[in-house]
Tab-separated table of C-alpha atoms in Angstrom:
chain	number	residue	atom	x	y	z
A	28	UNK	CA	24.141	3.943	-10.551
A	29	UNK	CA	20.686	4.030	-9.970
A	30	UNK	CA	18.373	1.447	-8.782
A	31	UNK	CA	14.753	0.229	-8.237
A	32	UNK	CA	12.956	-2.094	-6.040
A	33	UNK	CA	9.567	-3.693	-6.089
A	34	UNK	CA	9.956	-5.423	-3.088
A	35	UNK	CA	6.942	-7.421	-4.142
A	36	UNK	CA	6.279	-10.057	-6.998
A	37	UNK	CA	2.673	-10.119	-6.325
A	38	UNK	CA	0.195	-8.051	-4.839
A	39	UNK	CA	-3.444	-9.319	-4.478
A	40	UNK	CA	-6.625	-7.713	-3.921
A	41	UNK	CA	-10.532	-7.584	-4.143
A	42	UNK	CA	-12.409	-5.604	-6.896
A	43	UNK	CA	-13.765	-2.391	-4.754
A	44	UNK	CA	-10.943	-2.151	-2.323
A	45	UNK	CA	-8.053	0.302	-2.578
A	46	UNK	CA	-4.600	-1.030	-3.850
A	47	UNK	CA	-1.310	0.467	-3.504
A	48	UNK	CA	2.279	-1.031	-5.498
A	49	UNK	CA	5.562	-0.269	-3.748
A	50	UNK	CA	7.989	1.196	-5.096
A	51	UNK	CA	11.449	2.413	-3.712
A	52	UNK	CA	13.966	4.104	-5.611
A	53	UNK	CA	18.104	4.678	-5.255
A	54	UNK	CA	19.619	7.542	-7.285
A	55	UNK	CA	22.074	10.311	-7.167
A	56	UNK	CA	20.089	13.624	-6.812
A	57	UNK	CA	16.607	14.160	-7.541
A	58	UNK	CA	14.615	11.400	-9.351
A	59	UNK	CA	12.632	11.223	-12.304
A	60	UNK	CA	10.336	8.752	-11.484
A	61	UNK	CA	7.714	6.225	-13.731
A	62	UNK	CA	5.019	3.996	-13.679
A	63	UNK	CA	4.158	1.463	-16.346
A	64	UNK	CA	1.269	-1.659	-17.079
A	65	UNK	CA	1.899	-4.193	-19.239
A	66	UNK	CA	-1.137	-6.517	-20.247
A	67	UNK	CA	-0.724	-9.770	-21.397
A	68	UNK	CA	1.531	-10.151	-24.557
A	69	UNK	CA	1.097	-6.528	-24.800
A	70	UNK	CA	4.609	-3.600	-24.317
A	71	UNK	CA	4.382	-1.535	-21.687
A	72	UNK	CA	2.099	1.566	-21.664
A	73	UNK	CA	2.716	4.827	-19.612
A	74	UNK	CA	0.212	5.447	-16.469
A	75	UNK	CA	2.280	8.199	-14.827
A	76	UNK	CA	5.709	10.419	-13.764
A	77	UNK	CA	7.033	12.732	-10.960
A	78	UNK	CA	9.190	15.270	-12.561
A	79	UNK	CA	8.775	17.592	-10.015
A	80	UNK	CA	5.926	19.690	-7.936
A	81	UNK	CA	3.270	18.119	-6.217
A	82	UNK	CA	4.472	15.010	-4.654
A	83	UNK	CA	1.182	13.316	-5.779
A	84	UNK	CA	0.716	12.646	-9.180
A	85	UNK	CA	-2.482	11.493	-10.989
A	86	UNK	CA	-2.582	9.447	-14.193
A	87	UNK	CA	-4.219	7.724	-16.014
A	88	UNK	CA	-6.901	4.807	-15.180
A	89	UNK	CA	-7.371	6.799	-11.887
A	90	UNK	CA	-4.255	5.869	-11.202
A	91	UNK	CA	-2.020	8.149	-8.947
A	92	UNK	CA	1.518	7.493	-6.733
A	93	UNK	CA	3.030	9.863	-4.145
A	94	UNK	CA	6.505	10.949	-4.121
A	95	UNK	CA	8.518	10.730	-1.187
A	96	UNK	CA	11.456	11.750	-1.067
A	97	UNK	CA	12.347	10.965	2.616
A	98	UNK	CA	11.618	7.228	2.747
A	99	UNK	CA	13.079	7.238	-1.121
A	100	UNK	CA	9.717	5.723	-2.422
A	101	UNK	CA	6.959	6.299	-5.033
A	102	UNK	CA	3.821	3.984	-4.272
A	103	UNK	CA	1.615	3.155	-6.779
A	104	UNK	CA	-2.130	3.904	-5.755
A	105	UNK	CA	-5.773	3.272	-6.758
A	106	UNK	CA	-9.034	3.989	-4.427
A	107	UNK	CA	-10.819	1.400	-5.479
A	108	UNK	CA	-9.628	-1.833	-7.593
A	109	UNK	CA	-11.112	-3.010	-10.934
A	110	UNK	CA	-10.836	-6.496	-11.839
A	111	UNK	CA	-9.275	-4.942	-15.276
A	112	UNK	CA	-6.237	-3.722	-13.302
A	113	UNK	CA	-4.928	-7.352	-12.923
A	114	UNK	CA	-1.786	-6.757	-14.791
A	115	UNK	CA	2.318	-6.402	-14.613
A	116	UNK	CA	3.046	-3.126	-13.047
A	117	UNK	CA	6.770	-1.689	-13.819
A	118	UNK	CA	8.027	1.302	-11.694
A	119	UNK	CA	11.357	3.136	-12.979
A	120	UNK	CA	13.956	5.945	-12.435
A	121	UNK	CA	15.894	8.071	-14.335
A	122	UNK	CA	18.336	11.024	-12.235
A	123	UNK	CA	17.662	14.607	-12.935
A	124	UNK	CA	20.644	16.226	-14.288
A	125	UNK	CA	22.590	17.277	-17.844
A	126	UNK	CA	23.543	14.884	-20.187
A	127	UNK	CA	21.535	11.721	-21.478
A	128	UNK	CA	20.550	9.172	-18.850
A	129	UNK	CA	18.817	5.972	-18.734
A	130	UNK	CA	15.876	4.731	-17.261
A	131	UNK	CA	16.241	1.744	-15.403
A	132	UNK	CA	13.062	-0.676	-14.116
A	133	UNK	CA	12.087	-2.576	-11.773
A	134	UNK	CA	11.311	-6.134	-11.795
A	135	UNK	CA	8.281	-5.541	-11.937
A	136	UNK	CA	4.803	-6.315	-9.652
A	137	UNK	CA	2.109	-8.818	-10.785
A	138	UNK	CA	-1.665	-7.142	-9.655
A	139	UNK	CA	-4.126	-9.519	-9.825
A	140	UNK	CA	-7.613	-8.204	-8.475
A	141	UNK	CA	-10.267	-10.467	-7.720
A	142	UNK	CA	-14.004	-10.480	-8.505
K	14	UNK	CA	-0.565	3.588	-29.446
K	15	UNK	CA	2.681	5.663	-29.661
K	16	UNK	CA	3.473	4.913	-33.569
K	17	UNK	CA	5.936	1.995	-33.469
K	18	UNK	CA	5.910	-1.115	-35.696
K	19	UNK	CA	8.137	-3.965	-34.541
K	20	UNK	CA	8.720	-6.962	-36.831
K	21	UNK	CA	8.976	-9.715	-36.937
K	22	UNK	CA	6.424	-9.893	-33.983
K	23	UNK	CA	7.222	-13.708	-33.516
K	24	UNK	CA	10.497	-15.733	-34.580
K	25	UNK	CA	12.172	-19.275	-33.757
K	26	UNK	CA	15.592	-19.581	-34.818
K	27	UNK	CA	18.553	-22.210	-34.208
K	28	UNK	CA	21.639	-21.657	-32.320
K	29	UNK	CA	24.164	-19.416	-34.127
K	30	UNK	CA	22.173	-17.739	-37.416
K	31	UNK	CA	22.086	-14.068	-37.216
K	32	UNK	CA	18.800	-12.445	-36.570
K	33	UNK	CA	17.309	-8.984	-37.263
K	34	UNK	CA	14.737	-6.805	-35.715
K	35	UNK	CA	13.463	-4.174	-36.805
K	36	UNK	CA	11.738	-1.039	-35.443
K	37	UNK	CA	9.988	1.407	-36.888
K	38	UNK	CA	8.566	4.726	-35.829
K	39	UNK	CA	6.050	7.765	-37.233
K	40	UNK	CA	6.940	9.888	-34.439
K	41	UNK	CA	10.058	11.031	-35.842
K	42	UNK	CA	11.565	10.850	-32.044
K	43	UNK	CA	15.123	11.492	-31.881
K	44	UNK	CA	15.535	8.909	-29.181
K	45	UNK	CA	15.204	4.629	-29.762
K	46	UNK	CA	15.943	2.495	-27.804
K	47	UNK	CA	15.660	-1.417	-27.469
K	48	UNK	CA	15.045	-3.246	-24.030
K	49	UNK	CA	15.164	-7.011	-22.888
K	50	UNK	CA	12.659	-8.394	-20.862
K	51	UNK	CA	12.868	-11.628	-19.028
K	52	UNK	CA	11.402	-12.608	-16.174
K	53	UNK	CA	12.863	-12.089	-12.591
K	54	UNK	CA	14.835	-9.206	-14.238
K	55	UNK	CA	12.368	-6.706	-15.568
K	56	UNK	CA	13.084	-4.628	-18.463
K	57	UNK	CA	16.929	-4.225	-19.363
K	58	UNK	CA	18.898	-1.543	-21.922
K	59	UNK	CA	20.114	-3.359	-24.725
K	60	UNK	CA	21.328	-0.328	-27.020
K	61	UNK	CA	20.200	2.929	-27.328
K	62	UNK	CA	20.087	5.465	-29.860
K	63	UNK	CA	20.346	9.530	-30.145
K	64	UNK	CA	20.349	10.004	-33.688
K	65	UNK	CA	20.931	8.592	-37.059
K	66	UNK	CA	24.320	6.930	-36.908
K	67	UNK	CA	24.463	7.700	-33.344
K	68	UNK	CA	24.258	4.590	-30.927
K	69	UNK	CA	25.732	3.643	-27.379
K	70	UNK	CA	25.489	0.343	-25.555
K	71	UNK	CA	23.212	0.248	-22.657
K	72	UNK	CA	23.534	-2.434	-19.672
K	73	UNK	CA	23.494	-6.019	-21.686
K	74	UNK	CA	24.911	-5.081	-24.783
K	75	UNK	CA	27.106	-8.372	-25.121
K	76	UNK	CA	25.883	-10.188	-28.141
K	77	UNK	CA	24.034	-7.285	-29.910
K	78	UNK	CA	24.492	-5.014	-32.421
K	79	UNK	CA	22.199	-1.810	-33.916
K	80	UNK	CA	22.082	0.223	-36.416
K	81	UNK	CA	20.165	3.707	-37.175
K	82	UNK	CA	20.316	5.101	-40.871
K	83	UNK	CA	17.464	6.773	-40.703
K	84	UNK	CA	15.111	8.405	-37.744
K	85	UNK	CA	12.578	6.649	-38.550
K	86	UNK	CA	14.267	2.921	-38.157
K	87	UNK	CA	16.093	1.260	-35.211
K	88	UNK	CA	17.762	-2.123	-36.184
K	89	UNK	CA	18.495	-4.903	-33.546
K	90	UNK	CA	20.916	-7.570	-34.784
K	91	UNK	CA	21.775	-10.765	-32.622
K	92	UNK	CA	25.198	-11.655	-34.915
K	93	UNK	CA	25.335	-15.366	-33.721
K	94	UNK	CA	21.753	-16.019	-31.908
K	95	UNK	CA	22.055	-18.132	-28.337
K	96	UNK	CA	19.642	-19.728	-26.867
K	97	UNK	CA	20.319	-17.157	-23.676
K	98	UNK	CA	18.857	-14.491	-25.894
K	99	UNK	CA	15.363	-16.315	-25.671
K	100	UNK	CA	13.299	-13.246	-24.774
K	101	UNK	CA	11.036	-10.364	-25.877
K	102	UNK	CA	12.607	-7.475	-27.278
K	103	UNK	CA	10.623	-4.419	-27.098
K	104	UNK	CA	11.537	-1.376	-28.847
K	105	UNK	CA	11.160	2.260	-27.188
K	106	UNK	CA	10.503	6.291	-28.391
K	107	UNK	CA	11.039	9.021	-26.679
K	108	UNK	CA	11.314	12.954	-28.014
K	109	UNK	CA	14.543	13.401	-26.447
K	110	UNK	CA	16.354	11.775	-22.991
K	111	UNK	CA	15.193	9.582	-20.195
K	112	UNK	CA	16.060	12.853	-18.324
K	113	UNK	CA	12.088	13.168	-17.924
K	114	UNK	CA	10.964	12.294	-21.062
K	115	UNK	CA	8.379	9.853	-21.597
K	116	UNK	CA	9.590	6.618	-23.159
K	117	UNK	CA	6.927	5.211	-25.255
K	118	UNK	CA	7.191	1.126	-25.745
K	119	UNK	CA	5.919	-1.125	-28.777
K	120	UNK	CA	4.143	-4.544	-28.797
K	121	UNK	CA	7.416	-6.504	-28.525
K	122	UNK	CA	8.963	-9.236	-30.236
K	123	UNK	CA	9.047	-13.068	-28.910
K	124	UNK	CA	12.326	-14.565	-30.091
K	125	UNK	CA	13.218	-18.081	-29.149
K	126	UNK	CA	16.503	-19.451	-30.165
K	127	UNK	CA	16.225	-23.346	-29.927
């Protein structure tokens, strides 16, 4: 079965200075990997995803994460922080492969970017 | 915004009615899905669906029933609510599988069962 971590629950940072959200995955064979914001009493809305190709990926928000597959992980990156970032940040994988598949998440990283 | 309605949007109900969400899309994805979220825990598959009349239980299916008669409408039912099914249901698109396939999310509904 596959698996996500987010091995934090908050990540803090000031308005101007880069961020990055950790991700690391566990799945059997290649991944399929997401990344997700939810806002405040809001669902989630799609920022990015590694099917394959270039390990790094650029979304939207000037959002972008790099795949690798080594260390198993797919951080979540921005050069430079907005205060409007501040928000839940989901990462999630799905296994490449025939047949249907879910997509299981993470529990998910609280941003919170100060002025 | 992807094209999904949820409703009700908001709902309190007591310990052991039944309770009904709905979902519908203008997308006319094949794939629906409903997830749990609660805090600590992320989101979670409820019950997922590939077509009308075709469902399968996802990873906390206990408690939960759906139903698809058409493509364009995804029904959650809680048969006898708890109050350990406090949570917001959000309701999912996607054109075909996870394999890959973007999974598009709606605004969620807040139910509390008191």
């Amino acid at each position: 079965a596959q698996s996500v971590a987010q091995p934090e629950d908050q990540v803090n940072v000031a308005e101007g200075n880069p961020l990055t959200v950790k991700c690391t995955y566990s799945v059997s064979g290649n991944p399929y990997l997401f990344w997700y914001v939810q806002y405040p009493n809001r669902g989630l809305q799609f920022l990015l995803k590694y099917i394959t190709g270039d390990n790094l990926v650029k979304g939207s928000y000037g959002f972008e994460a790099e795949f690798n597959k080594s260390q198993t992980s797919f951080h979540l990156k921005k050069p430079s922080a907005l205060v409007s970032d501040s928000a839940l940040y989901f990462c999630a994988v799905s296994p490449e492969g025939d047949g249907y598949s879910t997509l299981t998440f993470g529990k998910g990283t609280m941003l919170l970017v100060s002025p | 915004d992807a094209g999904i309605t949820q409703s009700p949007r908001h709902k309190v109900t007591e310990t052991g009615t039944p309770v009904t969400l709905r979902c519908h899309q203008t997308e006319n994805h094949r794939y629906m899905y409903w997830y749990r979220q609660d805090p600590g825990h992320g989101l979670r598959l409820i019950h997922y669906s590939y077509g009308v009349k075709d469902t399968d239980k996802g990873e906390v299916s206990d408690g939960y029933s759906v139903s698809r008669s058409k493509t364009e409408d995804f029904l959650l039912t809680l048969e006898s609510a708890t109050s350990s099914q406090t949570s917001v249901y959000f309701c999912a698109i996607s054109e075909e599988g996870a394999r890959g396939n973007t999974i598009y999310f709606g605004e969620g509904s807040w139910l509390t069962v008191v």
